[in-house]
Each structure stands twice: as structure tokens, then as C-alpha cells.
Coordinates of C-alpha atoms in Angstrom, one line a residue:
M44 CA 88.9 -186.4 -158.6
H45 CA 88.9 -189.1 -161.3
T46 CA 92.0 -191.3 -161.6
R47 CA 93.0 -194.0 -163.9
P48 CA 95.0 -197.2 -163.1
S49 CA 98.7 -196.4 -162.5
D50 CA 97.9 -192.6 -162.2
S51 CA 100.6 -190.5 -160.5
V52 CA 99.1 -188.0 -158.1
L53 CA 100.4 -185.3 -155.7
L54 CA 98.7 -185.0 -152.3
T55 CA 99.4 -181.7 -150.6
V56 CA 98.3 -181.7 -146.9
T57 CA 98.1 -178.5 -144.9
G58 CA 96.7 -177.8 -141.4
R59 CA 97.2 -178.6 -137.8
D60 CA 100.1 -180.9 -137.0
G61 CA 99.1 -184.0 -135.1
P62 CA 101.3 -186.7 -133.6
D63 CA 99.9 -189.3 -136.0
T64 CA 98.8 -187.2 -139.0
T65 CA 101.5 -188.5 -141.4
A66 CA 101.2 -192.1 -140.1
R67 CA 97.4 -192.2 -140.7
L68 CA 97.5 -190.6 -144.2
T69 CA 100.3 -192.9 -145.4
G70 CA 98.6 -195.8 -143.8
L71 CA 95.5 -195.1 -145.9
L72 CA 97.6 -195.0 -149.0
A73 CA 99.6 -198.1 -148.1
D74 CA 96.3 -200.0 -147.7
A75 CA 95.4 -199.0 -151.2
G76 CA 98.6 -200.3 -152.5
A77 CA 100.0 -196.9 -153.5
E78 CA 103.7 -196.6 -154.5
L79 CA 105.4 -193.7 -152.8
L80 CA 107.6 -191.7 -155.3
D81 CA 108.5 -188.7 -153.2
V82 CA 107.7 -187.1 -149.8
E83 CA 108.5 -183.8 -148.2
Q84 CA 107.2 -182.5 -144.8
V85 CA 107.8 -179.3 -142.8
V86 CA 106.2 -178.0 -139.6
V87 CA 106.2 -174.2 -138.9
Q88 CA 104.7 -173.0 -135.6
G89 CA 102.6 -176.1 -135.3
L90 CA 101.2 -175.9 -138.9
L91 CA 101.9 -178.8 -141.2
T92 CA 102.7 -178.9 -144.9
L93 CA 103.1 -182.4 -146.2
A94 CA 103.5 -183.4 -149.9
L95 CA 103.1 -187.0 -151.0
W96 CA 103.7 -188.0 -154.6
V97 CA 102.3 -191.5 -155.2
R98 CA 101.4 -193.8 -158.1
L99 CA 98.0 -195.5 -157.7
P100 CA 97.7 -199.1 -158.9
E101 CA 94.6 -200.7 -160.4
G102 CA 91.9 -202.1 -158.1
A103 CA 88.9 -201.1 -156.1
R104 CA 91.0 -200.3 -153.1
V105 CA 92.1 -197.1 -154.7
G106 CA 88.6 -195.8 -155.1
E107 CA 87.8 -196.7 -151.6
A108 CA 90.9 -194.9 -150.3
L109 CA 90.1 -191.7 -152.2
Q110 CA 86.5 -191.7 -151.0
A111 CA 87.8 -192.2 -147.4
L112 CA 90.4 -189.4 -147.7
P113 CA 88.1 -186.4 -147.1
E114 CA 86.6 -187.9 -143.9
L115 CA 90.1 -188.7 -142.6
A116 CA 91.2 -185.2 -143.4
R117 CA 88.4 -183.7 -141.4
E118 CA 89.1 -186.0 -138.5
L119 CA 92.8 -184.9 -138.5
G120 CA 92.0 -181.2 -138.9
V121 CA 93.8 -180.8 -142.3
T122 CA 92.9 -180.2 -145.9
V123 CA 94.2 -182.4 -148.7
D124 CA 94.6 -181.2 -152.2
V125 CA 94.8 -184.1 -154.8
R126 CA 96.1 -183.4 -158.2
A127 CA 97.0 -185.7 -161.1
V128 CA 100.6 -185.4 -162.2
P129 CA 101.0 -185.7 -166.0
P130 CA 103.6 -188.2 -167.1
S131 CA 107.0 -186.5 -167.6
A132 CA 109.5 -187.3 -170.3
P133 CA 112.7 -188.9 -169.2
P134 CA 115.4 -186.3 -168.4
M135 CA 117.5 -185.4 -171.4
G136 CA 121.0 -183.9 -171.3
P137 CA 123.2 -183.0 -168.3
E138 CA 121.8 -182.8 -164.8
P139 CA 121.3 -179.3 -163.3
L140 CA 124.0 -177.8 -161.2
R141 CA 123.3 -178.1 -157.4
Y142 CA 124.4 -175.4 -155.0
V143 CA 123.7 -174.4 -151.4
V144 CA 123.3 -170.7 -150.5
T145 CA 123.7 -169.8 -146.8
A146 CA 122.5 -166.4 -145.6
T147 CA 123.5 -165.2 -142.2
G148 CA 123.0 -162.0 -140.2
K149 CA 122.1 -160.6 -136.8
A150 CA 118.5 -160.9 -137.9
L151 CA 117.2 -161.7 -141.4
G152 CA 114.1 -159.7 -142.3
V153 CA 111.6 -160.0 -145.1
R154 CA 113.5 -157.5 -147.2
D155 CA 116.7 -159.6 -146.9
V156 CA 115.0 -162.7 -148.0
Q157 CA 113.3 -160.8 -150.8
A158 CA 116.6 -159.4 -152.0
L159 CA 118.3 -162.8 -151.8
T160 CA 115.6 -164.7 -153.7
R161 CA 115.3 -161.9 -156.3
T162 CA 119.1 -162.2 -156.9
L163 CA 118.9 -165.9 -157.2
A164 CA 116.0 -165.6 -159.7
A165 CA 118.0 -163.1 -161.8
G166 CA 120.8 -165.6 -161.9
H167 CA 118.5 -168.4 -163.1
A168 CA 118.7 -170.3 -159.8
R169 CA 115.7 -172.3 -158.8
V170 CA 115.1 -172.6 -155.1
E171 CA 114.1 -176.2 -154.2
R172 CA 114.2 -176.0 -150.4
I173 CA 114.8 -173.4 -147.7
T174 CA 115.8 -174.6 -144.2
R175 CA 116.1 -172.5 -141.1
L176 CA 119.5 -173.0 -139.3
S177 CA 119.1 -170.5 -136.4
E178 CA 116.6 -170.3 -133.6
T179 CA 114.8 -167.0 -132.6
P180 CA 115.5 -164.5 -134.0
L181 CA 115.7 -165.8 -137.6
A182 CA 119.5 -165.2 -138.3
A183 CA 120.5 -168.0 -140.7
V184 CA 118.9 -169.9 -143.5
E185 CA 120.1 -172.4 -146.0
L186 CA 118.7 -172.5 -149.6
H187 CA 119.2 -175.5 -151.8
V188 CA 119.1 -174.3 -155.4
T189 CA 119.7 -175.7 -158.9
L190 CA 121.2 -173.9 -161.9
P191 CA 120.7 -174.9 -165.6
P192 CA 123.7 -176.8 -166.9
D193 CA 124.6 -173.8 -169.1
A194 CA 124.4 -171.2 -166.3
D195 CA 127.4 -169.3 -165.0
P196 CA 127.9 -170.0 -161.3
A197 CA 130.7 -167.4 -161.2
A198 CA 128.2 -164.7 -162.3
L199 CA 125.8 -165.8 -159.5
K200 CA 128.6 -165.7 -157.0
R201 CA 129.5 -162.1 -158.0
A202 CA 125.9 -161.1 -157.7
L203 CA 125.5 -162.6 -154.2
L204 CA 128.8 -161.0 -153.2
S205 CA 127.5 -157.6 -154.3
L206 CA 124.4 -158.2 -152.3
S207 CA 126.3 -159.0 -149.1
M208 CA 128.7 -156.1 -149.7
A209 CA 125.7 -153.7 -149.9
S210 CA 124.7 -154.6 -146.3
P211 CA 127.1 -154.5 -143.3
T212 CA 125.0 -157.0 -141.4
F213 CA 124.3 -159.6 -144.0
D214 CA 126.6 -162.4 -145.4
V215 CA 125.7 -164.7 -148.3
A216 CA 127.8 -167.7 -149.3
L217 CA 127.5 -170.0 -152.3
Q218 CA 128.8 -173.5 -152.2
R219 CA 128.6 -176.4 -154.7
E220 CA 126.5 -179.1 -153.2
S221 CA 128.6 -182.3 -153.0
L222 CA 129.5 -185.2 -150.9
Y223 CA 132.3 -183.2 -149.2
R224 CA 130.3 -180.1 -148.3
R225 CA 129.3 -181.5 -144.9
G226 CA 132.3 -183.9 -144.9
K227 CA 135.0 -181.4 -144.1
R228 CA 137.7 -182.6 -141.7
M229 CA 140.2 -179.8 -141.3
V230 CA 140.1 -176.0 -140.8
V231 CA 143.3 -174.0 -141.5
M232 CA 143.4 -170.3 -140.5
D233 CA 145.6 -167.3 -140.8
M234 CA 146.4 -165.6 -137.5
D235 CA 146.8 -161.8 -137.7
S236 CA 143.4 -160.0 -138.5
T237 CA 141.8 -163.4 -138.8
L238 CA 142.1 -165.5 -135.6
I239 CA 143.1 -162.4 -133.7
R240 CA 141.9 -158.8 -134.2
I241 CA 145.4 -157.3 -134.5
E242 CA 148.6 -157.5 -136.6
V243 CA 151.3 -158.5 -134.1
I244 CA 154.1 -156.8 -136.1
D245 CA 152.2 -153.5 -135.9
E246 CA 151.8 -153.8 -132.1
L247 CA 155.5 -154.6 -131.7
A248 CA 156.5 -151.7 -133.9
R249 CA 154.2 -149.4 -132.0
A250 CA 155.7 -150.5 -128.7
Y251 CA 159.2 -149.9 -130.0
G252 CA 158.4 -146.5 -131.6
V253 CA 158.9 -147.6 -135.2
H254 CA 155.3 -148.1 -136.3
A255 CA 155.4 -145.4 -139.0
Q256 CA 158.5 -147.0 -140.7
V257 CA 156.9 -150.5 -140.5
A258 CA 153.6 -149.1 -141.9
A259 CA 155.4 -147.4 -144.8
I260 CA 157.1 -150.7 -145.8
T261 CA 153.8 -152.5 -145.6
E262 CA 152.2 -149.9 -147.8
R263 CA 155.0 -150.3 -150.4
A264 CA 154.5 -154.1 -150.4
M265 CA 150.7 -153.7 -150.9
H266 CA 151.4 -151.6 -154.0
G267 CA 153.7 -154.3 -155.4
E268 CA 156.9 -152.3 -154.9
M269 CA 158.5 -155.3 -153.1
D270 CA 157.7 -158.9 -152.5
Y271 CA 156.4 -160.3 -149.2
D272 CA 159.8 -161.9 -148.1
E273 CA 161.7 -158.6 -148.6
S274 CA 159.0 -156.6 -146.9
L275 CA 159.1 -159.0 -143.9
R276 CA 162.9 -158.8 -143.6
Q277 CA 162.8 -155.0 -143.7
R278 CA 160.1 -154.7 -141.1
V279 CA 161.6 -157.3 -138.8
A280 CA 165.0 -155.5 -139.1
L281 CA 163.4 -152.4 -137.6
L282 CA 162.6 -154.5 -134.4
A283 CA 166.3 -155.2 -133.7
G284 CA 167.0 -154.6 -130.0
L285 CA 163.4 -154.9 -128.8
D286 CA 163.2 -156.8 -125.5
A287 CA 161.7 -160.2 -126.2
R288 CA 159.5 -159.8 -123.1
V289 CA 157.4 -157.4 -125.1
L290 CA 156.7 -160.1 -127.6
H291 CA 155.9 -162.7 -124.9
D292 CA 153.6 -160.3 -123.0
L293 CA 151.7 -159.5 -126.2
A294 CA 151.4 -163.2 -127.1
A295 CA 149.9 -163.9 -123.6
N296 CA 147.0 -161.4 -124.1
L297 CA 146.1 -161.6 -127.8
P298 CA 142.6 -160.3 -128.5
L299 CA 140.6 -163.1 -130.2
T300 CA 138.3 -162.4 -133.1
E301 CA 134.6 -162.7 -132.3
G302 CA 133.5 -166.4 -132.5
A303 CA 137.0 -167.8 -132.5
E304 CA 136.7 -169.7 -129.2
T305 CA 133.3 -171.1 -130.2
L306 CA 134.6 -172.2 -133.6
I307 CA 137.6 -174.1 -132.3
R308 CA 135.7 -175.7 -129.4
V309 CA 133.0 -177.0 -131.6
L310 CA 135.4 -178.2 -134.3
R311 CA 137.4 -180.1 -131.7
R312 CA 134.3 -181.8 -130.3
L313 CA 133.3 -182.8 -133.8
G314 CA 136.7 -184.4 -134.5
Y315 CA 138.1 -181.8 -136.9
R316 CA 141.8 -181.1 -137.2
T317 CA 142.7 -177.4 -136.8
A318 CA 145.8 -175.4 -137.8
V319 CA 147.2 -171.9 -137.8
I320 CA 149.3 -171.2 -140.9
S321 CA 150.5 -167.7 -140.5
G322 CA 153.1 -165.2 -141.8
G323 CA 153.1 -163.8 -138.3
F324 CA 155.4 -164.9 -135.5
S325 CA 155.7 -168.3 -133.7
V326 CA 155.6 -167.0 -130.2
A327 CA 152.1 -165.7 -130.8
A328 CA 150.9 -168.6 -132.9
E329 CA 152.1 -171.2 -130.3
A330 CA 150.5 -169.2 -127.5
L331 CA 147.2 -169.4 -129.4
Q332 CA 147.7 -173.1 -130.1
Q333 CA 148.0 -173.7 -126.3
R334 CA 145.2 -171.4 -125.4
L335 CA 142.6 -172.8 -127.8
G336 CA 143.8 -176.3 -128.2
I337 CA 144.7 -176.0 -131.9
D338 CA 146.4 -179.0 -133.4
F339 CA 149.1 -177.4 -135.5
A340 CA 150.8 -174.0 -135.7
Y341 CA 153.2 -172.9 -138.5
S342 CA 154.6 -169.4 -138.6
N343 CA 157.8 -167.3 -138.7
A344 CA 160.3 -167.6 -135.9
L345 CA 162.1 -164.4 -134.7
E346 CA 165.7 -164.8 -133.7
V347 CA 166.5 -163.8 -130.1
Q348 CA 169.9 -163.2 -128.5
D349 CA 170.6 -162.1 -125.0
G350 CA 166.8 -161.6 -124.5
K351 CA 166.5 -159.2 -127.4
L352 CA 165.2 -159.5 -131.0
T353 CA 168.1 -159.5 -133.5
G354 CA 166.0 -158.2 -136.3
R355 CA 166.2 -161.5 -138.2
T356 CA 163.9 -164.5 -138.7
V357 CA 165.0 -168.1 -138.4
G358 CA 164.2 -170.8 -141.0
T359 CA 162.0 -170.7 -144.1
I360 CA 159.8 -167.7 -144.4
V361 CA 156.1 -168.5 -144.3
N362 CA 154.9 -166.6 -147.4
A363 CA 151.9 -167.1 -149.7
R364 CA 153.5 -170.1 -151.5
R365 CA 154.7 -171.7 -148.3
K366 CA 151.2 -171.4 -146.7
A367 CA 149.7 -173.4 -149.6
E368 CA 152.5 -176.0 -149.4
L369 CA 152.0 -176.4 -145.7
L370 CA 148.2 -176.9 -146.1
E371 CA 148.8 -179.6 -148.7
T372 CA 151.5 -181.3 -146.7
L373 CA 149.4 -181.2 -143.5
A374 CA 146.3 -182.6 -145.3
K375 CA 148.4 -185.5 -146.8
Q376 CA 150.0 -186.2 -143.4
E377 CA 146.6 -186.5 -141.8
G378 CA 145.0 -188.5 -144.6
I379 CA 142.6 -185.8 -145.5
L380 CA 141.5 -184.9 -149.0
L381 CA 142.0 -181.3 -150.1
E382 CA 138.3 -181.2 -150.8
Q383 CA 137.8 -181.7 -147.1
V384 CA 139.9 -178.8 -146.0
I385 CA 138.6 -175.3 -145.2
A386 CA 141.1 -172.4 -145.4
V387 CA 140.4 -169.0 -143.8
G388 CA 142.3 -165.8 -144.3
D389 CA 142.1 -162.0 -144.8
G390 CA 145.1 -161.0 -146.9
A391 CA 146.6 -161.3 -150.4
N392 CA 149.2 -163.7 -149.0
D393 CA 146.4 -166.1 -148.1
L394 CA 145.0 -166.5 -151.6
L395 CA 147.1 -169.5 -152.7
M396 CA 146.1 -171.2 -149.5
L397 CA 142.5 -170.5 -150.0
E398 CA 142.7 -171.7 -153.6
K399 CA 144.3 -175.0 -152.5
A400 CA 141.5 -175.8 -150.0
G401 CA 138.2 -177.4 -150.9
L402 CA 136.5 -174.3 -149.4
G403 CA 138.4 -171.0 -149.3
I404 CA 136.9 -168.3 -147.0
A405 CA 137.9 -164.6 -147.2
F406 CA 137.3 -163.3 -143.7
R407 CA 136.7 -159.6 -143.3
A408 CA 139.0 -159.2 -146.3
K409 CA 139.6 -156.6 -148.9
P410 CA 137.2 -156.7 -152.0
K411 CA 139.9 -158.3 -154.2
L412 CA 140.3 -161.3 -152.0
R413 CA 136.6 -161.6 -151.4
E414 CA 136.1 -161.8 -155.2
A415 CA 138.7 -164.4 -155.6
A416 CA 137.8 -166.7 -152.7
D417 CA 135.1 -169.3 -152.8
T418 CA 133.0 -167.4 -150.3
S419 CA 133.4 -164.6 -147.7
I420 CA 132.4 -163.6 -144.2
S421 CA 132.3 -159.9 -143.3
A422 CA 129.3 -159.3 -141.0
G423 CA 129.6 -162.3 -138.7
G424 CA 132.3 -163.8 -136.6
L425 CA 134.5 -166.8 -137.1
D426 CA 131.7 -169.1 -135.8
T427 CA 129.8 -168.3 -139.0
I428 CA 131.9 -171.0 -140.5
L429 CA 129.9 -173.5 -138.5
T430 CA 126.7 -172.3 -140.3
L431 CA 128.4 -172.7 -143.7
L432 CA 128.9 -176.4 -142.7
G433 CA 125.2 -176.6 -142.4
L434 CA 125.1 -177.0 -138.6
T435 CA 121.9 -175.8 -137.0
A436 CA 121.5 -174.0 -133.7
R437 CA 120.1 -177.1 -132.1
E438 CA 123.2 -179.2 -133.3
L439 CA 125.5 -176.5 -132.0
R440 CA 123.7 -176.6 -128.6
E441 CA 124.2 -180.4 -128.5
V442 CA 128.0 -180.0 -128.7
G443 CA 128.0 -177.2 -126.2

């Protein structure tokens, strides 16, 4: 190709990946005095794709380098496409909006990727880079996308939520790309139906033979016929007289949600602070704290007299507002910005907590909470949160 002094050219290199392919190509350009403007390289199954955007200076060395390029390419077993890049006008107006889309599943197929990229295109999102996070099989990918400044990210989020809700094995999360996305320092979780697979109050009621009455009160609260505090008081009152050993035995054998142990173990090794903030009961929350090594646990305390539940709670009730307050207080106490906090929950009383955190995750939640949260997880376990942090399978293997 013909170039002029100070031409800007894009070299696209494809072919067999060698140990010194990039070094020898960039060496040729360096000897010619080229100025490197951008570079991107990826290797898939031993095949290299390398893009080099360079500005060529004046001088005979440029011509000599371009003449030597085909011979070097043959020697390296690659092909090199060289194209002039026309001068671009300086950017005008606001920068595009940058987001990260994370797709996870048991195995992502071509149809999944096609549906995802089609949804992104319909939402005017431009895919700039796709990175594989999992090993074999392909189960997690991260897409860096840009949106026009006048685009509606909320509409794209709704479209991606609809896509994931249409498949029971496919989760899609949309996050704003920022300094704090991979700079999170604390994860706060609800307990019942989030960190564990059960609702403790339901199991206690079942053991005491009052499950139907407790469920009826829960149903009324869900329909807005009473507030959370009153519903909790009425449900706990039905447990009056229950032997406290039933509660302790249950707390000693709580069924963990899939991925819970992995999540907490990795977070601890990476230096994250972890907390349970629950409207459930302290005996269970504190048992989980000891079992998993969680840093903090806040929940409702049941009053016990003579070895039996009195049907009353002790202290301030941990309701939706209290959950959000505890999250904020805990972050301030630990010197952590709210942007660096992840909150995870499944119920309506978790919404304020999720809104307070930098990233609120609805976990296996009802559609209403999934729509309100920043993102949601329904197909995977709690360890999917590690993927949302951008951690690869190799990195997870490094921390055990």
C-alpha cells in the first residue's frame, strides 16, 4: 500500500501464535520510528489476532519496513492486513456511556450469544470487547459495551432482564463501568432464602404445628394488609412456648444456598468484609457467622425464658429501613464507600438495602424486586457474584 508521511495505519495480524510474533512485528515498526496509538491482542486455541494502530513518520525507514513486512509475516506464519486510517475529527459532545454486561449459565451456546448480542444491538449498545471468564465449557462471558449519551440504560436493563427471565439457565447482568466496579470491598447479604435455602420462621412454625397460621399472616403482609413489624410480631407470637432447643437444632443444620461457601471463602481471601443483615433470627444468623467466617451478623433476637420462646422479640426490629441503616452504618464504620458495597437479597424488605449499596443484586427474587434491583441472579448460585466482579476461572482457582 502507499502511505504518506505521518499516515495513520491499522495493521491486523492473524495466524499461528508464536512466542515472539508480537515482539518481532513491533520491533520492525519500532525500527521504522512508528508511533503506537493503540494495540489489542487475543489468542483463541493457538490462533492469534493482533491489531496495531500506528502513525508512520517521514523517512526512508518506513518504506523499508513496509517492504520487509510481507517476508516477516511469511516467516512467522501469519497474514498482515495494512489499511490507512483516515483522520478523524476530534470528539464532540459528551462521552458515550460505558457498561459491562456479564452473561452466565451452565453452558452458553451460540443461540445464547446471538440472543444477547441481538438484544444489545436493539438497545443501541455497541460491543467493544468480549472476554471469556470461564473455562471449558463456556459458561461466563463479559462484554464491554458503549451506549450513545442519549440512550436509555434503564430500557436496556429491562430488555436484558426479559432475556434472562425467558431462560431458566441464563443470567444477564448490566453494570456501569467505573472505578468501583472491580473495587468492591464489602458484601452484605440477607439470610432466609438468600444465604440459606429456607425461611427459618416457617420451619419453626412447621415444627410447632402453626405453619398454616404463620403462612396466612405472611400472605396478608405480602398483600399490604399489614406492615412488616406487625406481621413479624404476630408470627413470633404464635411461637410462644416452643422449646428453644428446636431453634438451636435448626440453626446448627441450616441448608446453605448453592455457592454460598465458595463465595464467602473467596471473598475472605480477597480481603472483603462480609455481613448478614437479616429480618430473621439471631441464633441462626450467628450460627452462620461462625460456620462460614462472616464478619458481621445483624438480625432479630427472640426472647427466651425457662428454655422456651416467649413469643416476643428483643430490641429494635430489623425491618427494611433498619437493614438500609445498618448497611450504611457498617460501611462508614469500616471506612468503605457505599459505591464499594454489594447488597444481596430476595424479598421486598431488602429493596432499601439494595438501593443503598453500590450494586444491589436480587437473588432468586420475585419479578418486582428483580426489576427494581441493579441486577439479578436466578439461574446460578451465590458464587455467580464473583463472576459479576469480573473474576475469571483462573483467578478463582488461584485463591482456592
